[in-house]
Amino acid sequence: MNTICYIVAMRAEATPFIREFGLKLNENFFAPLPCQLYEGEVNGTRLCVVLNGAQHNSDLVGCEAATLATSQAIQHLRPDLVINSGTCGAFESKGADIARVYIGNGVMFHDRRVPGDDAWTTQSIGNYPVWKGSHELALQLGLPEGKVTTGSSLDMQPCDLEVIQQHGGELKDMEGAAIAFVCSLYGVPVLFVKSVTDLVDHSADTFEVFSRNLAAAGESLKQINKQIISLLTRQNPATNNPE
Ligand code: SAH
């Protein structure tokens, strides 16, 4: 692979990883947009991390910023593989645990309720493809897999849960499907690496639990991403073929 590009929503999710690989900020690369580029080289592969950026002193989480960052990243950096690394909520009833890292085996939206025929439902839910090598990678690293499910809110309303259950969603985030949408348009494969910050089927306040577990989730993301980068940049055609 020539170029691998991470798309990350929050600084706290990316910082341990940026430090570990000694990536450098390329200031104003996306100016005047808020996205930020960190880059470096690992085993001859260009490694980029694109952050959504910040506004009003807070990270730009959510689909709009993720769509913008992904589209800019693909146009300007031409990655062979996009990796969305970040945190998510998950279901304790399905065996999830805080700071456990999952590989996405599918990706959908859960809060786009558009009445109409099957075509509207298909478009609203999304169900975009993930990188074909995702499953093999999960096996190699001994990681569990789950379907990423994306919406614009941190909380989960009963109508969201209904859609999530109906379509088999497991890893609840705010960017994944938007990133996969853009990747599908450009034909660039996308891999999801998600660490659990909160259990969505628990009654506890999501924001409080999320904030408490963010650092631990960021740390486990770093550990797993180190292994992923090492596998993907190894000179082995079986593991580094982006197709
Ligand atoms: N005010 C918080 C906002 C975090 S939003 C803060 O700045 O600390 C949550 C982020 O983590 C999003 O980028 C989303 O992708 C992910 N996330 C973690 N748990 C989530 C959940 N239960 N539902 C949706 N997104 C979640």
XYZ file of N, CA and C and ligand atoms in Angstrom:
755
model
N 0.839 -1.202 0.000
C 0.000 0.000 0.000
C 0.873 1.251 0.000
N 0.535 2.226 -0.825
C 1.311 3.467 -0.841
C 0.868 4.419 0.261
N -0.454 4.571 0.407
C -0.974 5.537 1.381
C -2.154 4.953 2.157
N -2.076 5.073 3.476
C -3.183 4.691 4.354
C -3.652 5.971 5.032
N -4.953 6.203 5.025
C -5.449 7.436 5.642
C -6.512 7.139 6.707
N -6.207 7.538 7.925
C -7.186 7.445 9.019
C -8.084 8.670 8.995
N -9.368 8.468 9.253
C -10.293 9.575 9.478
C -10.744 9.450 10.938
N -10.491 10.480 11.720
C -10.768 10.414 13.162
C -11.539 11.668 13.575
N -12.607 11.469 14.374
C -13.455 12.606 14.750
C -12.864 13.416 15.892
N -12.379 12.737 16.922
C -11.962 13.451 18.126
C -10.456 13.392 18.349
N -9.926 14.523 18.789
C -8.488 14.616 19.056
C -8.052 13.537 20.064
N -8.876 13.342 21.101
C -8.514 12.371 22.152
C -8.420 10.949 21.595
N -9.171 10.671 20.538
C -9.116 9.329 19.935
C -7.837 9.156 19.122
N -7.308 10.265 18.588
C -6.169 10.183 17.659
C -4.816 10.449 18.303
N -4.797 11.247 19.386
C -3.520 11.703 19.932
C -2.560 10.578 20.325
N -3.007 9.531 21.038
C -2.056 8.478 21.403
C -1.389 7.855 20.171
N -2.162 7.710 19.130
C -1.699 7.103 17.889
C -0.739 8.044 17.135
N -1.094 9.329 17.067
C -0.255 10.335 16.397
C 1.114 10.390 17.075
N 1.107 10.343 18.414
C 2.373 10.370 19.178
C 3.184 9.112 18.911
N 2.516 7.987 18.960
C 3.200 6.692 18.801
C 3.975 6.644 17.477
N 3.386 7.140 16.402
C 4.023 7.093 15.084
C 4.787 8.370 14.736
N 4.821 9.315 15.672
C 5.573 10.557 15.452
C 5.060 11.333 14.248
N 3.747 11.325 14.020
C 3.181 12.028 12.858
C 3.230 13.532 13.090
N 3.454 14.260 11.996
C 3.605 15.722 12.102
C 2.410 16.440 11.495
N 2.024 17.535 12.136
C 0.913 18.351 11.633
C 1.346 19.065 10.359
N 0.543 18.936 9.311
C 0.787 19.688 8.078
C -0.198 20.862 8.103
N 0.295 21.950 8.670
C -0.597 23.078 8.959
C -1.231 23.659 7.697
N -2.494 23.995 7.811
C -3.238 24.653 6.722
C -3.391 23.828 5.450
N -3.121 22.524 5.525
C -3.231 21.681 4.329
C -4.636 21.767 3.732
N -5.661 21.797 4.602
C -7.040 21.830 4.119
C -7.673 23.224 4.230
N -6.881 24.252 4.490
C -7.424 25.608 4.699
C -8.292 26.018 3.514
N -9.440 26.653 3.746
C -9.940 27.197 5.012
C -10.834 26.227 5.784
N -10.816 24.956 5.406
C -11.678 23.977 6.093
C -11.070 23.605 7.454
N -11.912 23.095 8.360
C -11.398 22.803 9.709
C -10.592 21.515 9.822
N -10.655 20.633 8.810
C -9.965 19.342 8.907
C -8.458 19.571 9.057
N -7.807 18.627 9.742
C -6.364 18.762 9.976
C -5.643 17.498 9.551
N -4.494 17.685 8.927
C -3.702 16.538 8.463
C -2.457 16.340 9.322
N -2.285 15.108 9.824
C -1.027 14.676 10.444
C -0.471 13.591 9.545
N 0.838 13.613 9.308
C 1.380 12.591 8.409
C 2.792 12.159 8.752
N 3.145 10.996 8.219
C 4.471 10.434 8.427
C 4.632 9.224 7.531
N 5.675 8.435 7.821
C 5.924 7.256 6.987
C 6.224 6.056 7.868
N 5.653 4.925 7.532
C 5.923 3.691 8.281
C 6.232 2.584 7.276
N 7.394 1.992 7.383
C 7.811 0.903 6.479
C 7.561 1.251 5.006
N 7.843 2.484 4.625
C 7.701 2.883 3.220
C 6.287 3.257 2.819
N 5.331 3.185 3.746
C 3.948 3.576 3.448
C 3.673 4.952 4.046
N 3.028 5.833 3.255
C 2.651 7.139 3.792
C 1.460 6.941 4.723
N 1.619 7.379 5.968
C 0.548 7.212 6.958
C -0.037 8.585 7.292
N -1.329 8.758 7.011
C -1.988 10.039 7.262
C -3.090 9.864 8.300
N -3.251 10.875 9.122
C -4.407 10.935 10.015
C -5.104 12.257 9.734
N -6.360 12.176 9.310
C -7.135 13.402 9.084
C -8.178 13.512 10.194
N -8.063 14.611 10.938
C -9.038 14.901 11.998
C -10.134 15.782 11.426
N -11.359 15.579 11.897
C -12.460 16.428 11.410
C -12.206 17.897 11.715
N -11.489 18.160 12.815
C -11.229 19.536 13.220
C -12.141 19.959 14.356
N -12.113 21.250 14.695
C -12.879 21.737 15.842
C -13.574 23.047 15.508
N -14.608 23.319 16.271
C -15.342 24.577 16.165
C -15.871 24.882 17.555
N -15.918 26.153 17.955
C -16.398 26.524 19.293
C -15.695 25.699 20.357
N -14.395 25.496 20.188
C -13.614 24.778 21.194
C -14.038 23.344 21.435
N -14.693 22.717 20.481
C -15.003 21.293 20.646
C -14.817 20.587 19.308
N -14.475 19.300 19.400
C -14.230 18.517 18.192
C -15.495 18.422 17.352
N -15.316 18.475 16.048
C -16.453 18.373 15.127
C -16.814 16.907 14.925
N -17.650 16.388 15.828
C -18.131 15.013 15.660
C -19.325 15.046 14.705
N -19.687 13.882 14.182
C -20.903 13.795 13.374
C -20.661 13.663 11.884
N -21.763 13.422 11.172
C -21.705 13.036 9.761
C -21.249 14.143 8.814
N -21.661 15.379 9.077
C -21.314 16.457 8.137
C -19.799 16.644 8.083
N -19.195 16.756 9.278
C -17.747 16.973 9.343
C -16.996 15.751 8.809
N -17.533 14.552 9.078
C -16.865 13.323 8.609
C -16.938 13.217 7.090
N -18.069 13.616 6.524
C -18.222 13.584 5.064
C -17.207 14.520 4.413
N -17.107 15.712 4.985
C -16.180 16.718 4.456
C -14.736 16.222 4.554
N -14.371 15.722 5.726
C -12.983 15.270 5.942
C -12.645 14.116 5.000
N -13.575 13.181 4.840
C -13.295 12.010 3.999
C -13.160 12.408 2.537
N -14.058 13.269 2.105
C -14.020 13.692 0.714
C -12.721 14.459 0.412
N -12.339 15.351 1.317
C -11.095 16.097 1.146
C -9.888 15.157 1.177
N -9.920 14.230 2.136
C -8.781 13.311 2.295
C -8.596 12.478 1.029
N -9.686 11.969 0.484
C -9.567 11.111 -0.703
C -9.096 11.927 -1.907
N -9.645 13.116 -2.065
C -9.254 13.932 -3.227
C -7.796 14.378 -3.168
N -7.337 14.760 -1.970
C -5.991 15.330 -1.861
C -4.895 14.314 -1.556
N -5.262 13.200 -0.895
C -4.225 12.252 -0.454
C -4.249 10.944 -1.236
N -5.323 10.686 -1.957
C -5.471 9.482 -2.780
C -5.082 8.201 -2.025
N -5.688 7.930 -0.888
C -5.310 6.735 -0.116
C -5.735 5.434 -0.804
N -4.963 4.377 -0.542
C -5.356 3.045 -1.014
C -6.389 2.447 -0.070
N -6.330 2.881 1.192
C -7.270 2.384 2.195
C -7.596 3.517 3.163
N -8.879 3.680 3.474
C -9.310 4.607 4.521
C -9.618 3.775 5.760
N -9.158 4.248 6.909
C -9.486 3.563 8.171
C -10.200 4.561 9.080
N -11.387 4.223 9.517
C -12.075 5.063 10.496
C -11.849 4.431 11.871
N -11.053 5.128 12.666
C -10.756 4.653 14.014
C -11.437 5.595 14.991
N -12.186 5.039 15.929
C -12.879 5.910 16.870
C -13.599 5.121 17.934
N -14.369 5.859 18.734
C -15.090 5.219 19.830
C -16.529 4.935 19.408
N -17.188 4.113 20.193
C -18.579 3.773 19.893
C -19.293 3.328 21.162
N -20.615 3.322 21.083
C -21.411 2.673 22.106
C -21.683 1.256 21.620
N -21.876 0.323 22.556
C -22.167 -1.053 22.145
C -23.099 -1.702 23.161
N -23.580 -2.881 22.842
C -24.606 -3.539 23.655
C -23.990 -4.548 24.625
N -24.220 -4.300 25.898
C -23.763 -5.253 26.912
C -24.449 -6.611 26.690
N -25.705 -6.549 26.257
C -26.461 -7.796 26.036
C -25.845 -8.653 24.930
N -24.955 -8.032 24.118
C -24.286 -8.806 23.065
C -22.831 -9.084 23.441
N -22.513 -8.877 24.713
C -21.179 -9.226 25.204
C -20.153 -8.111 25.140
N -20.583 -6.877 24.847
C -19.613 -5.783 24.726
C -19.055 -5.376 26.089
N -17.864 -4.818 26.044
C -17.165 -4.396 27.248
C -16.440 -3.083 26.974
N -16.274 -2.249 28.000
C -15.584 -0.962 27.824
C -14.136 -1.172 27.346
N -13.740 -0.334 26.370
C -12.378 -0.313 25.790
C -12.059 -1.551 24.943
N -13.052 -2.366 24.684
C -12.843 -3.512 23.788
C -12.874 -2.992 22.345
N -11.955 -3.471 21.518
C -11.868 -2.987 20.139
C -12.501 -3.997 19.176
N -13.326 -3.468 18.284
C -14.027 -4.280 17.281
C -13.588 -3.875 15.876
N -13.723 -4.812 14.957
C -13.560 -4.514 13.526
C -14.968 -4.512 12.916
N -15.265 -3.482 12.111
C -16.594 -3.386 11.497
C -16.753 -4.384 10.362
N -17.873 -5.115 10.385
C -18.135 -6.049 9.275
C -19.320 -5.593 8.417
N -19.760 -4.365 8.634
C -20.851 -3.772 7.867
C -21.085 -2.373 8.431
N -21.867 -1.568 7.729
C -22.088 -0.204 8.229
C -23.403 0.355 7.690
N -24.155 1.007 8.570
C -25.510 1.488 8.231
C -25.829 2.781 8.997
N -26.902 3.458 8.576
C -27.456 4.590 9.342
C -28.666 4.091 10.125
N -28.901 4.659 11.320
C -30.094 4.237 12.074
C -31.089 5.373 12.348
N -30.785 6.599 11.922
C -31.722 7.683 12.268
C -32.225 8.443 11.035
N -32.238 7.764 9.910
C -32.762 8.413 8.707
C -34.085 7.735 8.352
N -35.129 8.278 8.899
C -36.462 7.692 8.697
C -37.149 8.398 7.530
N -37.117 7.751 6.390
C -37.690 8.336 5.177
C -38.795 7.420 4.664
N -40.047 7.835 4.831
C -41.126 6.969 4.354
C -41.111 6.859 2.830
N -41.622 5.760 2.338
C -41.653 5.567 0.885
C -41.508 4.101 0.569
N -40.974 3.816 -0.601
C -40.850 2.415 -1.001
C -39.487 1.847 -0.587
N -39.188 0.638 -1.056
C -37.947 -0.035 -0.685
C -36.704 0.753 -1.095
N -36.813 1.465 -2.221
C -35.650 2.216 -2.711
C -35.259 3.297 -1.702
N -36.236 3.980 -1.131
C -35.947 5.023 -0.134
C -35.352 4.402 1.122
N -35.894 3.259 1.522
C -35.376 2.594 2.728
C -33.931 2.167 2.484
N -33.680 1.593 1.320
C -32.324 1.130 1.001
C -31.338 2.291 1.060
N -31.731 3.427 0.476
C -30.832 4.574 0.466
C -30.634 5.130 1.880
N -31.707 5.157 2.664
C -31.629 5.738 4.008
C -30.756 4.908 4.941
N -30.912 3.610 4.873
C -30.145 2.741 5.776
C -28.677 2.674 5.342
N -28.426 2.744 4.036
C -27.044 2.809 3.557
C -26.463 1.439 3.285
N -26.130 0.718 4.347
C -25.508 -0.615 4.197
C -24.391 -0.608 3.157
N -23.367 0.216 3.428
C -22.249 0.348 2.493
C -21.245 -0.790 2.702
N -20.446 -1.070 1.666
C -19.451 -2.136 1.829
C -18.288 -1.709 2.726
N -17.700 -2.688 3.410
C -16.449 -2.442 4.136
C -15.332 -3.158 3.378
N -14.098 -2.791 3.709
C -12.938 -3.401 3.050
C -13.013 -4.933 3.144
N -12.777 -5.601 2.016
C -12.870 -7.070 1.950
C -11.920 -7.771 2.918
N -10.811 -7.101 3.215
C -9.823 -7.725 4.107
C -10.174 -7.592 5.582
N -11.308 -6.941 5.886
C -11.648 -6.669 7.293
C -11.747 -7.956 8.115
N -12.436 -8.942 7.560
C -12.666 -10.180 8.311
C -11.354 -10.912 8.600
N -10.521 -10.996 7.561
C -9.228 -11.674 7.707
C -8.379 -10.962 8.772
N -8.422 -9.645 8.752
C -7.659 -8.853 9.720
C -8.161 -9.123 11.143
N -9.487 -9.162 11.304
C -10.070 -9.439 12.625
C -9.607 -10.811 13.125
N -9.588 -11.782 12.221
C -9.148 -13.131 12.601
C -7.684 -13.124 13.027
N -6.859 -12.435 12.220
C -5.428 -12.391 12.513
C -5.142 -11.751 13.864
N -5.935 -10.724 14.211
C -5.692 -10.001 15.465
C -6.533 -10.543 16.618
N -7.382 -11.510 16.327
C -8.234 -12.081 17.368
C -9.253 -11.084 17.896
N -9.751 -10.213 17.020
C -10.712 -9.187 17.459
C -12.142 -9.567 17.083
N -13.112 -9.164 17.923
C -14.507 -9.409 17.575
C -14.933 -8.488 16.433
N -16.000 -8.871 15.733
C -16.509 -8.045 14.636
C -17.936 -7.600 14.945
N -18.348 -6.501 14.347
C -19.715 -6.027 14.558
C -20.092 -5.023 13.490
N -21.389 -4.810 13.344
C -21.862 -3.873 12.330
C -21.935 -2.457 12.926
N -21.259 -1.519 12.264
C -21.271 -0.121 12.703
C -22.623 0.486 12.343
N -23.201 1.246 13.290
C -24.479 1.893 13.018
C -24.389 3.363 13.416
N -24.702 4.243 12.465
C -24.405 5.662 12.618
C -25.654 6.533 12.692
N -25.597 7.531 13.577
C -26.662 8.526 13.670
C -26.061 9.842 14.109
N -26.876 10.890 14.163
C -26.350 12.218 14.477
C -26.391 12.570 15.961
N -26.783 11.635 16.809
C -26.881 11.953 18.239
C -26.150 10.931 19.095
N -25.731 11.404 20.269
C -25.056 10.507 21.210
C -26.071 9.619 21.920
N -27.242 10.151 22.174
C -28.246 9.328 22.864
C -28.901 8.356 21.874
N -29.723 7.457 22.422
C -30.411 6.503 21.554
C -31.906 6.529 21.874
N -32.677 7.010 20.944
C -34.130 7.065 21.110
C -34.713 5.681 20.763
N -35.914 5.378 21.299
C -36.527 4.071 21.000
C -36.646 3.809 19.491
N -36.927 4.859 18.713
C -37.048 4.642 17.262
C -35.695 4.289 16.630
N -34.592 4.781 17.238
C -33.255 4.395 16.744
C -33.013 2.917 17.042
N -33.334 2.537 18.278
C -33.105 1.145 18.700
C -33.861 0.172 17.801
N -35.071 0.569 17.448
C -35.885 -0.295 16.586
C -35.165 -0.570 15.262
N -34.628 0.487 14.648
C -33.929 0.336 13.362
C -32.637 -0.464 13.556
N -31.933 -0.169 14.634
C -30.670 -0.873 14.916
C -30.927 -2.372 15.038
N -31.972 -2.709 15.788
C -32.277 -4.136 15.978
C -32.734 -4.800 14.679
N -33.551 -4.068 13.951
C -34.083 -4.613 12.694
C -32.975 -4.909 11.682
N -31.920 -4.074 11.694
C -30.874 -4.219 10.678
C -29.549 -4.751 11.255
N -29.581 -5.220 12.482
C -28.400 -5.882 13.048
C -27.245 -4.962 13.418
N -27.537 -3.690 13.751
C -26.468 -2.770 14.154
C -25.902 -3.150 15.515
N -24.595 -2.918 15.705
C -23.973 -3.295 16.989
C -23.073 -2.227 17.580
N -22.409 -1.452 16.735
C -21.414 -0.491 17.211
C -21.911 0.914 16.873
N -22.475 1.606 17.867
C -23.175 2.869 17.589
C -22.202 4.054 17.605
N -22.122 4.746 16.467
C -21.231 5.899 16.403
C -21.931 7.059 15.696
N -21.145 8.105 15.349
C -21.743 9.289 14.718
C -21.094 9.651 13.391
N -20.213 8.782 12.869
C -19.509 9.123 11.626
C -19.416 7.982 10.607
N -19.381 6.734 11.080
C -19.015 5.601 10.227
C -19.709 5.535 8.874
N -21.045 5.592 8.872
C -21.764 5.420 7.603
C -21.510 6.590 6.649
N -21.299 7.793 7.211
C -21.017 8.950 6.353
C -19.669 8.754 5.644
N -18.702 8.229 6.383
C -17.374 7.972 5.812
C -17.481 6.882 4.735
N -18.237 5.827 5.052
C -18.390 4.723 4.086
C -19.140 5.176 2.837
N -20.081 6.089 3.010
C -20.818 6.641 1.861
C -19.840 7.301 0.882
N -18.981 8.165 1.412
C -18.016 8.863 0.546
C -17.046 7.857 -0.083
N -16.561 6.922 0.723
C -15.624 5.911 0.203
C -16.268 5.105 -0.923
N -17.555 4.791 -0.770
C -18.220 3.993 -1.812
C -18.318 4.790 -3.111
N -18.509 6.091 -3.010
C -18.600 6.917 -4.226
C -17.265 6.955 -4.977
N -16.169 7.001 -4.214
C -14.846 7.072 -4.838
C -14.253 5.687 -5.117
N -14.921 4.638 -4.621
C -14.377 3.289 -4.796
C -13.124 3.036 -3.975
N -13.026 3.693 -2.820
C -11.878 3.464 -1.927
C -12.339 2.562 -0.778
N -11.620 1.471 -0.508
C -12.053 0.578 0.580
C -11.934 1.239 1.953
N -12.812 0.838 2.867
C -12.789 1.427 4.212
C -12.822 0.338 5.279
N -11.969 0.519 6.276
C -11.874 -0.403 7.413
C -12.319 0.341 8.671
N -13.118 -0.307 9.519
C -13.568 0.314 10.763
C -12.905 -0.347 11.968
N -12.328 0.504 12.820
C -11.708 0.053 14.065
C -12.370 0.850 15.187
N -13.163 0.188 16.023
C -13.998 0.907 16.993
C -13.777 0.398 18.412
N -13.547 1.327 19.319
C -13.358 0.962 20.721
C -14.556 1.444 21.546
N -15.020 0.622 22.454
C -16.268 0.906 23.187
C -16.027 1.869 24.360
N -16.771 2.982 24.368
C -16.710 3.913 25.506
C -17.920 3.777 26.420
N -19.027 3.224 25.910
C -20.253 3.195 26.715
C -21.154 2.053 26.245
N -21.972 1.596 27.184
C -22.882 0.482 26.885
C -24.284 1.055 26.711
N -24.796 0.975 25.499
C -26.029 1.699 25.168
C -27.282 1.092 25.805
N -27.188 -0.175 26.248
C -28.347 -0.781 26.904
C -28.227 -0.722 28.434
N -27.467 0.252 28.910
C -27.321 0.518 30.338
C -28.072 1.803 30.638
N -28.601 1.934 31.824
C -29.398 3.129 32.111
C -28.530 4.359 32.422
N -27.223 4.152 32.657
C -26.346 5.267 33.051
C -26.325 6.369 31.996
N -26.007 7.591 32.432
C -25.938 8.744 31.531
C -24.796 8.551 30.512
N -25.143 8.524 29.230
C -24.161 8.182 28.189
C -22.980 9.138 28.176
N -23.245 10.431 28.290
C -22.156 11.406 28.191
C -21.157 11.235 29.327
N -21.699 11.008 30.530
C -20.831 10.837 31.708
C -19.952 9.589 31.530
N -20.563 8.493 31.112
C -19.820 7.229 30.940
C -18.807 7.367 29.808
N -19.256 7.992 28.710
C -18.386 8.221 27.561
C -17.126 8.988 27.998
N -17.323 10.095 28.723
C -16.202 10.950 29.134
C -15.243 10.193 30.047
N -15.810 9.396 30.934
C -14.982 8.645 31.891
C -14.114 7.615 31.163
N -14.612 7.045 30.073
C -13.907 5.932 29.412
C -13.127 6.327 28.165
N -13.188 7.604 27.811
C -12.571 8.048 26.551
C -11.064 7.766 26.509
N -10.363 8.039 27.596
C -8.908 7.851 27.606
C -8.559 6.364 27.449
N -9.281 5.503 28.157
C -9.004 4.054 28.074
C -9.291 3.541 26.663
N -10.369 4.035 26.064
C -10.716 3.603 24.703
C -9.662 4.084 23.713
N -9.163 5.311 23.905
C -8.121 5.864 23.029
C -6.850 5.032 23.118
N -6.536 4.575 24.301
C -5.336 3.774 24.520
C -5.469 2.408 23.834
N -6.641 1.775 23.972
C -6.803 0.459 23.323
C -6.829 0.614 21.805
N -7.366 1.730 21.330
C -7.336 1.996 19.877
C -5.888 2.085 19.397
N -5.057 2.771 20.178
C -3.653 2.918 19.781
C -2.973 1.551 19.679
N -3.176 0.724 20.693
C -2.529 -0.598 20.703
C -2.927 -1.410 19.473
N -4.222 -1.425 19.177
C -4.694 -2.222 18.036
C -4.237 -1.605 16.714
N -4.281 -0.279 16.620
C -3.858 0.355 15.366
C -2.376 0.132 15.081
N -1.574 0.027 16.141
C -0.151 -0.296 15.953
C -0.021 -1.651 15.254
N -0.800 -2.612 15.725
C -0.753 -3.954 15.129
C -1.278 -3.928 13.693
N -2.336 -3.154 13.474
C -2.926 -3.073 12.126
C -1.921 -2.474 11.146
N -1.279 -1.386 11.551
C -0.314 -0.732 10.660
C 0.857 -1.661 10.378
N 1.270 -2.378 11.394
C 2.375 -3.300 11.201
C 1.987 -4.395 10.186
N 0.786 -4.921 10.311
C 0.329 -5.948 9.355
C 0.176 -5.384 7.942
N -0.434 -4.218 7.843
C -0.749 -3.661 6.518
C 0.486 -3.163 5.767
N 1.532 -2.785 6.504
C 2.709 -2.247 5.820
C 3.796 -3.306 5.638
N 3.488 -4.497 6.108
C 4.433 -5.592 5.918
C 4.475 -5.936 4.420
N 5.641 -6.326 3.951
C 5.758 -6.630 2.516
C 5.165 -7.996 2.214
N 3.866 -8.125 2.419
C 3.199 -9.412 2.215
C 1.932 -9.163 1.405
N 1.928 -9.590 0.145
C 0.794 -9.285 -0.731
C -0.526 -9.796 -0.191
N -0.502 -10.859 0.621
C -1.770 -11.418 1.130
C -2.436 -10.457 2.111
N -1.627 -9.681 2.848
C -2.251 -8.807 3.855
C -2.277 -7.340 3.426
N -1.491 -6.968 2.408
C -1.487 -5.533 2.119
C -2.143 -5.170 0.793
N -2.968 -6.085 0.280
C -3.687 -5.768 -0.942
C -4.966 -4.994 -0.603
N -5.042 -3.717 -1.033
C -6.191 -2.909 -0.647
C -7.493 -3.306 -1.342
N -7.424 -4.142 -2.366
C -8.662 -4.448 -3.112
C -9.670 -5.188 -2.267
N -19.397 16.152 24.142
C -18.676 14.949 23.818
C -19.150 14.507 22.499
C -18.715 13.190 22.080
S -19.740 12.626 20.800
C -17.202 15.239 23.891
O -16.707 16.126 23.198
O -16.496 14.580 24.658
C -19.302 10.989 20.738
C -18.198 10.605 19.802
O -17.825 9.281 20.102
C -18.638 10.576 18.339
O -17.562 10.905 17.515
C -19.105 9.126 18.131
O -18.669 8.576 16.909
C -18.499 8.335 19.291
N -19.452 7.652 20.191
C -19.080 7.036 21.346
N -20.145 6.473 21.964
C -21.229 6.739 21.202
C -22.630 6.431 21.327
N -23.107 5.748 22.356
N -23.465 6.868 20.365
C -22.996 7.569 19.312
N -21.688 7.898 19.146
C -20.800 7.491 20.073
